[in-house]
PDB file of C-alpha atoms in Angstrom:
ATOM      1  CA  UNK O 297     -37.039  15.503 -64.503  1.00  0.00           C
ATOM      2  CA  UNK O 298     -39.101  15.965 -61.385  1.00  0.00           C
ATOM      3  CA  UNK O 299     -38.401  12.695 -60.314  1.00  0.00           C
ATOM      4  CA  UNK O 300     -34.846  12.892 -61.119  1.00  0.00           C
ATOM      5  CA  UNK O 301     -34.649  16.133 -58.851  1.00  0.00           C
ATOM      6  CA  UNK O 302     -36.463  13.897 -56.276  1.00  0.00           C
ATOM      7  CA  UNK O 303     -34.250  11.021 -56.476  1.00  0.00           C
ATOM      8  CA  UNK O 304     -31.097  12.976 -56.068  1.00  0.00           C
ATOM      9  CA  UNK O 305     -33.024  15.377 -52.908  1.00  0.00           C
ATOM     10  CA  UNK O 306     -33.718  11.807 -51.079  1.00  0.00           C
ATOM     11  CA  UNK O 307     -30.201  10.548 -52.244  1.00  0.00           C
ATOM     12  CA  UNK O 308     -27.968  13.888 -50.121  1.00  0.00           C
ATOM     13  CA  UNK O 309     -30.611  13.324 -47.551  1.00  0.00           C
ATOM     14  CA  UNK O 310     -29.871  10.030 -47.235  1.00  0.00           C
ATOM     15  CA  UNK O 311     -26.263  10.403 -47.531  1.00  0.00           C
ATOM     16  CA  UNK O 312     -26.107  13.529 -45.129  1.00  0.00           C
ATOM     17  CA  UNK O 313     -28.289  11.344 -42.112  1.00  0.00           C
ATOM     18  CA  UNK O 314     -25.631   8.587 -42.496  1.00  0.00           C
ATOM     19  CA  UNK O 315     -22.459  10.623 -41.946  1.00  0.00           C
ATOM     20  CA  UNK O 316     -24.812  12.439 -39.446  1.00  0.00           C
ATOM     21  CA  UNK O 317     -25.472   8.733 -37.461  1.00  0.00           C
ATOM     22  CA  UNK O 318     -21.919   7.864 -38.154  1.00  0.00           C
ATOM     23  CA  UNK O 319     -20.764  11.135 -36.321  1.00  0.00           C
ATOM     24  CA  UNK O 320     -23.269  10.769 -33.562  1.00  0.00           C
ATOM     25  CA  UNK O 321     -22.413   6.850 -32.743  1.00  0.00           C
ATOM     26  CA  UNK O 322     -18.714   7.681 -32.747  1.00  0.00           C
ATOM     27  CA  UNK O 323     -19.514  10.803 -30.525  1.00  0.00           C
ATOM     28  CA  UNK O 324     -20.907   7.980 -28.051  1.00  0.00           C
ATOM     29  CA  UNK O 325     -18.136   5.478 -28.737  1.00  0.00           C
ATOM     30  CA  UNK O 326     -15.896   8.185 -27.580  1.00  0.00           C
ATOM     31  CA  UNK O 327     -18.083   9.353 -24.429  1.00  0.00           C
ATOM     32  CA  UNK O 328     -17.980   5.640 -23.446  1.00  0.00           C
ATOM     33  CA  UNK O 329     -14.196   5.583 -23.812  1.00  0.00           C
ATOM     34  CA  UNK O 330     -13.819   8.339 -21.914  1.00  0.00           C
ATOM     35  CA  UNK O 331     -16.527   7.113 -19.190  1.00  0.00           C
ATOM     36  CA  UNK O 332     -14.465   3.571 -18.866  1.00  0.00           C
ATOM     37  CA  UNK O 333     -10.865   5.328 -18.757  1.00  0.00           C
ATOM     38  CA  UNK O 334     -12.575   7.989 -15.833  1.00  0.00           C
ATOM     39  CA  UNK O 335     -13.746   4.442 -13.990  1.00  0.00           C
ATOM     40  CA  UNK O 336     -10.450   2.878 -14.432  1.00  0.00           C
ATOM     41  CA  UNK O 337      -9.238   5.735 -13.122  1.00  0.00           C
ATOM     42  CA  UNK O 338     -11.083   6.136 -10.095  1.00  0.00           C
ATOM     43  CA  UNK O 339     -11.086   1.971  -9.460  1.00  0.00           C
ATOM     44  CA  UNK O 340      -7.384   2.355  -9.259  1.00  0.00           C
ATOM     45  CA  UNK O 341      -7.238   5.632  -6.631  1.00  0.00           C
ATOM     46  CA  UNK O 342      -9.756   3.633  -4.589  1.00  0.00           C
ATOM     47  CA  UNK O 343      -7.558   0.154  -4.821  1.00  0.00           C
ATOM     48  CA  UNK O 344      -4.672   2.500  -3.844  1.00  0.00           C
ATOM     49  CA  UNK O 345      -6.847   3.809  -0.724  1.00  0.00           C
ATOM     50  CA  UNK O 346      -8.220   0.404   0.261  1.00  0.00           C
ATOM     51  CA  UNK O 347      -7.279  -2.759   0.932  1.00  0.00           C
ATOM     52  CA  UNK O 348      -8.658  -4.782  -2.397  1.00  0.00           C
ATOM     53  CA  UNK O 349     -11.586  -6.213  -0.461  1.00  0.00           C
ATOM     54  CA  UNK O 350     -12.681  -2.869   0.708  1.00  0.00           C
ATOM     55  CA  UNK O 351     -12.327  -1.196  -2.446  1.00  0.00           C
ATOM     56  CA  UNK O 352     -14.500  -4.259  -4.593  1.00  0.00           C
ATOM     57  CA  UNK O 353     -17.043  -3.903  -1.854  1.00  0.00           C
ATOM     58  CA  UNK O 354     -17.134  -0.229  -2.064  1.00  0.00           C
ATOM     59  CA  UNK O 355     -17.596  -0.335  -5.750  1.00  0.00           C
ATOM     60  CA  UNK O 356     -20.343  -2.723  -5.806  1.00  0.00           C
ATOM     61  CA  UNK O 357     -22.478  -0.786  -2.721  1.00  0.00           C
ATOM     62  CA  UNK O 358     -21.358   2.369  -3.527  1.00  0.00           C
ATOM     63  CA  UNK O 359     -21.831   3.272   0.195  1.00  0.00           C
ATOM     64  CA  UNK O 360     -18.833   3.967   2.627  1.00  0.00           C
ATOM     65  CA  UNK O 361     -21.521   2.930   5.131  1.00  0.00           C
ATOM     66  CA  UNK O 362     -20.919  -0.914   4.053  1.00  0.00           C
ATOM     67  CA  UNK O 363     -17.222  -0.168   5.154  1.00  0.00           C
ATOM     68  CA  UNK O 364     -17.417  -1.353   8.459  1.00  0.00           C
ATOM     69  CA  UNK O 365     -14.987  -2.275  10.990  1.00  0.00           C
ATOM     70  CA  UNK O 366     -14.030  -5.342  11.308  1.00  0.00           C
ATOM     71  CA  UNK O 367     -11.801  -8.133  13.370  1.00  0.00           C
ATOM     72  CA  UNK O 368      -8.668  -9.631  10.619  1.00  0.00           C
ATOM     73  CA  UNK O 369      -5.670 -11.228  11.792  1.00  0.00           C
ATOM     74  CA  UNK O 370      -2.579  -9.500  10.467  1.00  0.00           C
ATOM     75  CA  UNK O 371       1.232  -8.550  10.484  1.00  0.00           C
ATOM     76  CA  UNK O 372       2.035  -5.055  11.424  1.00  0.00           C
ATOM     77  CA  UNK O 373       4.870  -3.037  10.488  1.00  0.00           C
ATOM     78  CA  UNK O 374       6.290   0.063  11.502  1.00  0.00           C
ATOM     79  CA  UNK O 375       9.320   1.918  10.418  1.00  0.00           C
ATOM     80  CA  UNK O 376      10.971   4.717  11.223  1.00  0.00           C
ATOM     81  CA  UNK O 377      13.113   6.964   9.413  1.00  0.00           C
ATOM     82  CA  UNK O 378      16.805   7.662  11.935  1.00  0.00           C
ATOM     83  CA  UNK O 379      18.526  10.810  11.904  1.00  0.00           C
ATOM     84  CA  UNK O 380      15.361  12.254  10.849  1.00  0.00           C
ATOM     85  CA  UNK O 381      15.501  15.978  12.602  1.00  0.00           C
ATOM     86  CA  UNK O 382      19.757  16.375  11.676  1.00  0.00           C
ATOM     87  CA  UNK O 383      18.862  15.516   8.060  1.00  0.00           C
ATOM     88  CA  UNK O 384      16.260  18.233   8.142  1.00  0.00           C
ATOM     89  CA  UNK O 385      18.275  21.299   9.431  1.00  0.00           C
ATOM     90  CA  UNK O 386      20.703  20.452   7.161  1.00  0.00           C
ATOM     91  CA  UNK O 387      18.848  20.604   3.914  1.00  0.00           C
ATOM     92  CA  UNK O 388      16.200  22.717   2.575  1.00  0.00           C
ATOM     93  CA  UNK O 389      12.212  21.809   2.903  1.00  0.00           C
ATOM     94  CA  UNK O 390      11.475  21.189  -0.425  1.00  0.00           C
ATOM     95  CA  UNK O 391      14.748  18.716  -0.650  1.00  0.00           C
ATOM     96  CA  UNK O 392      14.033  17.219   2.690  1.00  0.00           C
ATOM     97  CA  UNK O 393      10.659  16.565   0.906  1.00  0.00           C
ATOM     98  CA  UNK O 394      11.744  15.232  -2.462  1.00  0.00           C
ATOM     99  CA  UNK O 395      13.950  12.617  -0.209  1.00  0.00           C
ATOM    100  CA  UNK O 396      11.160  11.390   1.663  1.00  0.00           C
ATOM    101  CA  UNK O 397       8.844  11.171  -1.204  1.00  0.00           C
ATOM    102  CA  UNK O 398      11.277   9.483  -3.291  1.00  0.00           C
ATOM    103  CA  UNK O 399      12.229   6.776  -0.518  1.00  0.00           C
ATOM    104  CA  UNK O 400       8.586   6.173   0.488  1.00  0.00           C
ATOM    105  CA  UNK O 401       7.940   5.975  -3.293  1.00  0.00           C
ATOM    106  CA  UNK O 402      10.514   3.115  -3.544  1.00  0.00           C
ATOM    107  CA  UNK O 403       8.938   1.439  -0.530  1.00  0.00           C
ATOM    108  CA  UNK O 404       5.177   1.721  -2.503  1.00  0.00           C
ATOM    109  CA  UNK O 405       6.480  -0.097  -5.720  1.00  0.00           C
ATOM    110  CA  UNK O 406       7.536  -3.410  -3.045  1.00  0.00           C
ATOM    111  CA  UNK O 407       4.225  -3.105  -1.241  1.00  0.00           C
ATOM    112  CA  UNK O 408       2.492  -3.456  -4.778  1.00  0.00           C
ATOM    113  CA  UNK O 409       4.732  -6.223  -5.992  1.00  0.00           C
ATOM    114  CA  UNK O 410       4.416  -8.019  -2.750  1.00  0.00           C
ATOM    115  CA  UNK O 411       0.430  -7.744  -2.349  1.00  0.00           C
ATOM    116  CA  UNK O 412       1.043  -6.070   0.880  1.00  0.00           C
ATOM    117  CA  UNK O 413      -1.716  -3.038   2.371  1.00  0.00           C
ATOM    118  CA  UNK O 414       0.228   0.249   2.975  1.00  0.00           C
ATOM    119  CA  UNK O 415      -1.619   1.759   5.959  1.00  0.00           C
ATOM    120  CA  UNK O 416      -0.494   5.289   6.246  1.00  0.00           C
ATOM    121  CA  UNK O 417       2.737   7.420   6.548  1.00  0.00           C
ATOM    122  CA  UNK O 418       3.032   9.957   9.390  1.00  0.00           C
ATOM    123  CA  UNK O 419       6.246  12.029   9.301  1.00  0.00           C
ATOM    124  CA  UNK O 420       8.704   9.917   8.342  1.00  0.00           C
ATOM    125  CA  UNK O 421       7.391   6.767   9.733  1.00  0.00           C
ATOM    126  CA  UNK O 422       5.816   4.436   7.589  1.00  0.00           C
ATOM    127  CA  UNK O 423       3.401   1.758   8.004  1.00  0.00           C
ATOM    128  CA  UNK O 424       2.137  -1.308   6.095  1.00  0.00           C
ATOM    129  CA  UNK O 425      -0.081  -4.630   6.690  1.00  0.00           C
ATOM    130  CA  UNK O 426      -0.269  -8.174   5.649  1.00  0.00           C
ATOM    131  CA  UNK O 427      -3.518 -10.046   5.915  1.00  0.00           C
ATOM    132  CA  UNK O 428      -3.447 -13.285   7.452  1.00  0.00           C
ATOM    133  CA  UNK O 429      -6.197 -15.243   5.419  1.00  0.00           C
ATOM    134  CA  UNK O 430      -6.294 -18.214   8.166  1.00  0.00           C
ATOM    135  CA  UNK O 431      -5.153 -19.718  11.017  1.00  0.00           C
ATOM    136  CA  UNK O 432      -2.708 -21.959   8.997  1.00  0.00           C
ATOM    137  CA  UNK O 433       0.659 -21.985  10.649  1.00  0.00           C
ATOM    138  CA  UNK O 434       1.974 -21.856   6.883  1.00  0.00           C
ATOM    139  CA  UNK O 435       0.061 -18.911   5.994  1.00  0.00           C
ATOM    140  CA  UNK O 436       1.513 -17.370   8.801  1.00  0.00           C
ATOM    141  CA  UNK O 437       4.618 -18.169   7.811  1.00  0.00           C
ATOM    142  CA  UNK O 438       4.975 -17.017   4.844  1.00  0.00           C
ATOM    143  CA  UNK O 439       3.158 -13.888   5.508  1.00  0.00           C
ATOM    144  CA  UNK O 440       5.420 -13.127   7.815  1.00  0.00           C
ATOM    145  CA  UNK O 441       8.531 -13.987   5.113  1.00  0.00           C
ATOM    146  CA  UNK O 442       6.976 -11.642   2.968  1.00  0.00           C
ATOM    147  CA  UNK O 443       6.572  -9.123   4.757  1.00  0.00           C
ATOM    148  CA  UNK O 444      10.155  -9.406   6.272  1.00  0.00           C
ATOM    149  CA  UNK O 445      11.707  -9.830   2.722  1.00  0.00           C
ATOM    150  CA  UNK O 446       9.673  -6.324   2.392  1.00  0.00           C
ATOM    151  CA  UNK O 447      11.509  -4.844   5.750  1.00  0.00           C
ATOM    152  CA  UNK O 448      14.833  -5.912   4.334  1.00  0.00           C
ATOM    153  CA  UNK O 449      14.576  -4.415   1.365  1.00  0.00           C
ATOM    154  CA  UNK O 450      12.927  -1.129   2.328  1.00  0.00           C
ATOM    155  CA  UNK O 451      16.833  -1.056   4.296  1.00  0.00           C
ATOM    156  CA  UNK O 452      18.626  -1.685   1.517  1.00  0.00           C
ATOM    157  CA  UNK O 453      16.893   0.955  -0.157  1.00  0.00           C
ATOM    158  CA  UNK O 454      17.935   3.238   2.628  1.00  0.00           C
ATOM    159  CA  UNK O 455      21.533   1.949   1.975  1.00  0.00           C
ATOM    160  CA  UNK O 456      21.682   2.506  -1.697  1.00  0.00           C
ATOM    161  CA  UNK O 457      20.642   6.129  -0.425  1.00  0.00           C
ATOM    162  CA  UNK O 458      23.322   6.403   1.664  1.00  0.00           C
ATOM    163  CA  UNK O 459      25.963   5.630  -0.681  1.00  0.00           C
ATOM    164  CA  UNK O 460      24.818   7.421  -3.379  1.00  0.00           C
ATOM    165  CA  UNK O 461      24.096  11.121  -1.710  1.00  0.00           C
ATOM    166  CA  UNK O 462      26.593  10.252   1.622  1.00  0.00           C
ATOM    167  CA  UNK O 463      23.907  11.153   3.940  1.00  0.00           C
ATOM    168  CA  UNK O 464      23.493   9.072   6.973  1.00  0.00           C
ATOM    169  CA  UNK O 465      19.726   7.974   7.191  1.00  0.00           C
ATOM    170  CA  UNK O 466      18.837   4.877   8.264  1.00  0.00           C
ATOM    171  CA  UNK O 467      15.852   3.586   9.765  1.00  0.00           C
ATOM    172  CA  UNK O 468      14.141   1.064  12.576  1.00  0.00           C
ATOM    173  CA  UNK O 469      11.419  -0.968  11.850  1.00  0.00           C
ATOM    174  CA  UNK O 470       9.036  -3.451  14.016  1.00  0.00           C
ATOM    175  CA  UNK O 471       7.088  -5.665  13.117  1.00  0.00           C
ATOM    176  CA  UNK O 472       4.200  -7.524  14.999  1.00  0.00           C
ATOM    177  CA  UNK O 473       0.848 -10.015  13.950  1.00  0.00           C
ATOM    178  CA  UNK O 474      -2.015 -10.645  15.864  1.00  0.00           C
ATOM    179  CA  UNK O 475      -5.736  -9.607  15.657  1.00  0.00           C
ATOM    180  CA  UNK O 476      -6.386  -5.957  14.518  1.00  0.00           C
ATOM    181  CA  UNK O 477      -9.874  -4.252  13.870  1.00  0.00           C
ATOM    182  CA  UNK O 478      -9.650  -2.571  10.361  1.00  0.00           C
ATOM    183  CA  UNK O 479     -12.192  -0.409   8.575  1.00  0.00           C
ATOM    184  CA  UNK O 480     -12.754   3.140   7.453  1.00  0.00           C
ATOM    185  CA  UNK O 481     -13.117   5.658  10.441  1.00  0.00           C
ATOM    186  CA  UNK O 482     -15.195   8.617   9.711  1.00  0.00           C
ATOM    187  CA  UNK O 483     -16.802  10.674   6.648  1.00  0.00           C
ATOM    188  CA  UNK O 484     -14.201  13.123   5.640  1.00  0.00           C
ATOM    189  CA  UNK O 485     -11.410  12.242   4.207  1.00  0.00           C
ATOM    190  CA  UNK O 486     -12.314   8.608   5.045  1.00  0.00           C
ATOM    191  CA  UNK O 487      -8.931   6.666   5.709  1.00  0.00           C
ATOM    192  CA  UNK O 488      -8.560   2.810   6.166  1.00  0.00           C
ATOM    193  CA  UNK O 489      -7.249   2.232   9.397  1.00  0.00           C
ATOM    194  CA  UNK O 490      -6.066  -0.482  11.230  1.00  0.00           C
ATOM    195  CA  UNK O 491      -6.491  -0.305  15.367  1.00  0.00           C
ATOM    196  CA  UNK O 492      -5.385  -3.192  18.043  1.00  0.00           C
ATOM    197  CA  UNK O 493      -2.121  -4.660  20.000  1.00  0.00           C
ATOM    198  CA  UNK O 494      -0.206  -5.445  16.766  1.00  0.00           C
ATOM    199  CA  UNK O 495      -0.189  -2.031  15.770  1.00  0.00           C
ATOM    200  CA  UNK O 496       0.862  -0.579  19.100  1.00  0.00           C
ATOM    201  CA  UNK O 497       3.649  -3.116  19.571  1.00  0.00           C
ATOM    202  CA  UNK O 498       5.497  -2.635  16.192  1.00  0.00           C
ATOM    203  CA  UNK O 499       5.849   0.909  17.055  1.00  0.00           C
ATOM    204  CA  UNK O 500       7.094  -0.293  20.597  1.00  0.00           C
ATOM    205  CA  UNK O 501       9.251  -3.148  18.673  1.00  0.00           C
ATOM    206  CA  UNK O 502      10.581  -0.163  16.267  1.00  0.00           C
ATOM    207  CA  UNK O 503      11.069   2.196  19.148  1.00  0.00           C
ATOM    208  CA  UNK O 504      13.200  -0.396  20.960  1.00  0.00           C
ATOM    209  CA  UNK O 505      15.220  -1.336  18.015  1.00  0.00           C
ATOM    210  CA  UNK O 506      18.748  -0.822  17.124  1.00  0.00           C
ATOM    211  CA  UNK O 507      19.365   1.649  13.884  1.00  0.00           C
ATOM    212  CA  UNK O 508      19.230  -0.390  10.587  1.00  0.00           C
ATOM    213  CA  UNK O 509      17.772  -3.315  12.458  1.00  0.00           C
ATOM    214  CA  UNK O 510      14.155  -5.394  12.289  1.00  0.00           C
ATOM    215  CA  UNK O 511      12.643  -6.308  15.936  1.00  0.00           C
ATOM    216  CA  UNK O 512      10.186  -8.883  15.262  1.00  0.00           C
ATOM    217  CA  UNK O 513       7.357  -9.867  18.016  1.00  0.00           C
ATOM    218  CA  UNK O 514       7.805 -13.339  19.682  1.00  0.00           C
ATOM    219  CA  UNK O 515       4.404 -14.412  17.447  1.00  0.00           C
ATOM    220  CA  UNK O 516       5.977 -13.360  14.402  1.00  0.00           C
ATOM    221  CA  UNK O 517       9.600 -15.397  15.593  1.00  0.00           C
ATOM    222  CA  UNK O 518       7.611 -18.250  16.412  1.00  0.00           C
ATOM    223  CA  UNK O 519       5.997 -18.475  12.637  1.00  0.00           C
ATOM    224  CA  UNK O 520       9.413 -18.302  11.127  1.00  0.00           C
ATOM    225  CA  UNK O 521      10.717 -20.430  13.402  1.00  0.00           C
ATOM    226  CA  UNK O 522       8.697 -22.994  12.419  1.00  0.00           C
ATOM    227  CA  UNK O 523      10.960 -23.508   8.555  1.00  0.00           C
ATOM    228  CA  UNK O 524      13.742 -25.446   9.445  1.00  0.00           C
ATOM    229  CA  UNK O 525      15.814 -23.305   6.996  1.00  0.00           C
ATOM    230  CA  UNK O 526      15.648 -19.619   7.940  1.00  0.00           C
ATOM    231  CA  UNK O 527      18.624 -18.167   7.408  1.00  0.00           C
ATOM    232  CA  UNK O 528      18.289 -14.633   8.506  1.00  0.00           C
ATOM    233  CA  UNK O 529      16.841 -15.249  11.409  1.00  0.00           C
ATOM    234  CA  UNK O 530      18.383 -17.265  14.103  1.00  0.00           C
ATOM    235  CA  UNK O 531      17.234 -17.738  18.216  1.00  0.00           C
ATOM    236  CA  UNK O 532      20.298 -16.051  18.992  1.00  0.00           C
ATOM    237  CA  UNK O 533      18.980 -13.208  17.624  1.00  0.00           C
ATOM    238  CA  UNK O 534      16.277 -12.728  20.464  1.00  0.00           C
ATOM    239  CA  UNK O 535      16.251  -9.383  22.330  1.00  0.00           C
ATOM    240  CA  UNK O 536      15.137  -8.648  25.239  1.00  0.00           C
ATOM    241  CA  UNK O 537      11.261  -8.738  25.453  1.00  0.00           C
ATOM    242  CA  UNK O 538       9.359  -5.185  25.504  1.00  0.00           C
ATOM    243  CA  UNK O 539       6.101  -6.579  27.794  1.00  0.00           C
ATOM    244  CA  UNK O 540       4.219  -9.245  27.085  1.00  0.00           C
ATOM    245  CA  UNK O 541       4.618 -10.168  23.250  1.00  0.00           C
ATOM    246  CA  UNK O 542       7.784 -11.063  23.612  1.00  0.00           C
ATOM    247  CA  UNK O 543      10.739  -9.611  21.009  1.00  0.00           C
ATOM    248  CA  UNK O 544      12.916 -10.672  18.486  1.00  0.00           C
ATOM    249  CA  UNK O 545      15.649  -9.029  16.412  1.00  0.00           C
ATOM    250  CA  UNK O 546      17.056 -10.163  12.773  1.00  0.00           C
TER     251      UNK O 546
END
């Protein structure tokens, strides 16, 4: 009988440390689910923060030291929202808010699906970046289609707005390409930034440009120039130049 007694003490024991190692594995399959969804997480916030290179780099040092500066050929573009200041006594804050969120939101979902960098917003400009991978005159071509398939659609956008809420906002955008120096600039609230000529003339091209238009640099004309088929750009097009770049409008 003693052994009986035995045999069934050993038996719960042995029954109550396997539900216990059950509940303690799936107490660690759960932490590590939660661990990889928290990585995910933070993977995408830093993919949205930095250019993809930056952000793999960054995740594999995991030093913002190893972001440094450095020299990348690209094509600039700046955009500014028209009729900014009339739209804003007219409406309240938070409104004036929810329309700038929600148009800038629009213009995030066609940076994504083009592969394009989105630099910053300031106000209601808006600024984005296409990396030019090499000297290629194709690859500069059709980085600089892209990204002014991107500028015509951010204006459609703007005209879908128009017609749907009747309020007159429009916008002028430049774009430029050349060499810029890129990298994160400080240690709080690091920011990836992009410094040089390109990024100074697109804000000079979008300055000088007509509302609801695109004024390209003579660089970026050039590169589409160079399809014999463009057919929303033609030389006629050509404004007159703003310095040394050069200017074209489309």
């Amino acid at each position: 009988s003693f052994g009986l007694v035995l045999a069934g003490a050993l038996g719960g024991y042995t029954i109550a440390h396997m539900r216990m190692g059950a509940a303690t594995t799936r107490r660690s399959w759960l932490q590590i689910r939660s661990w990889k969804a928290h990585h995910a997480s933070m993977v995408d916030m830093l993919r949205d923060l930095l250019p993809s290179h930056a952000a793999r780099e960054l995740i594999l040092n995991g030093d913002k030291e190893s972001l440094k500066c450095e020299a990348r050929k690209a094509v600039t573009l700046h955009l500014d929202l028209c009729n900014f200041t009339t739209l804003s006594e007219t409406v309240e804050p938070i409104e004036l808010i929810r329309t700038i969120n929600g148009l800038f939101s629009q213009f995030d979902e066609n940076v994504q699906k083009r592969r394009l960098f989105k630099v910053d917003t300031i106000g209601d400009a808006y600024v984005a970046a296409a990396w030019l991978d090499s000297l290629d005159a194709e690859d500069a071509r059709n980085t600089c289609e892209s990204m002014m398939d991107f500028a015509r659609e951010m204006l459609c956008i703007l005209r879908t707005y128009r017609e749907e809420t009747g309020r007159d906002v429009a916008a002028r955008i430049g774009i430029a390409m050349g060499e810029v120096f890129a990298g994160v600039l400080g240690t709080l609230q690091p920011r990836y930034h992009l410094l040089g000529q390109p990024m100074r003339i697109a804000e000079q091209l979008e300055a000088s440009c007509v509302m609801g238009g695109i004024h390209v640099s003579q660089q970026v004309m050039d590169s589409l120039m160079t399809r014999a088929q463009t057919p929303w750009v033609s030389q006629s097009s050509l404004l007159p130049s703003n310095g040394s770049s050069g200017a074209g409008g489309a």
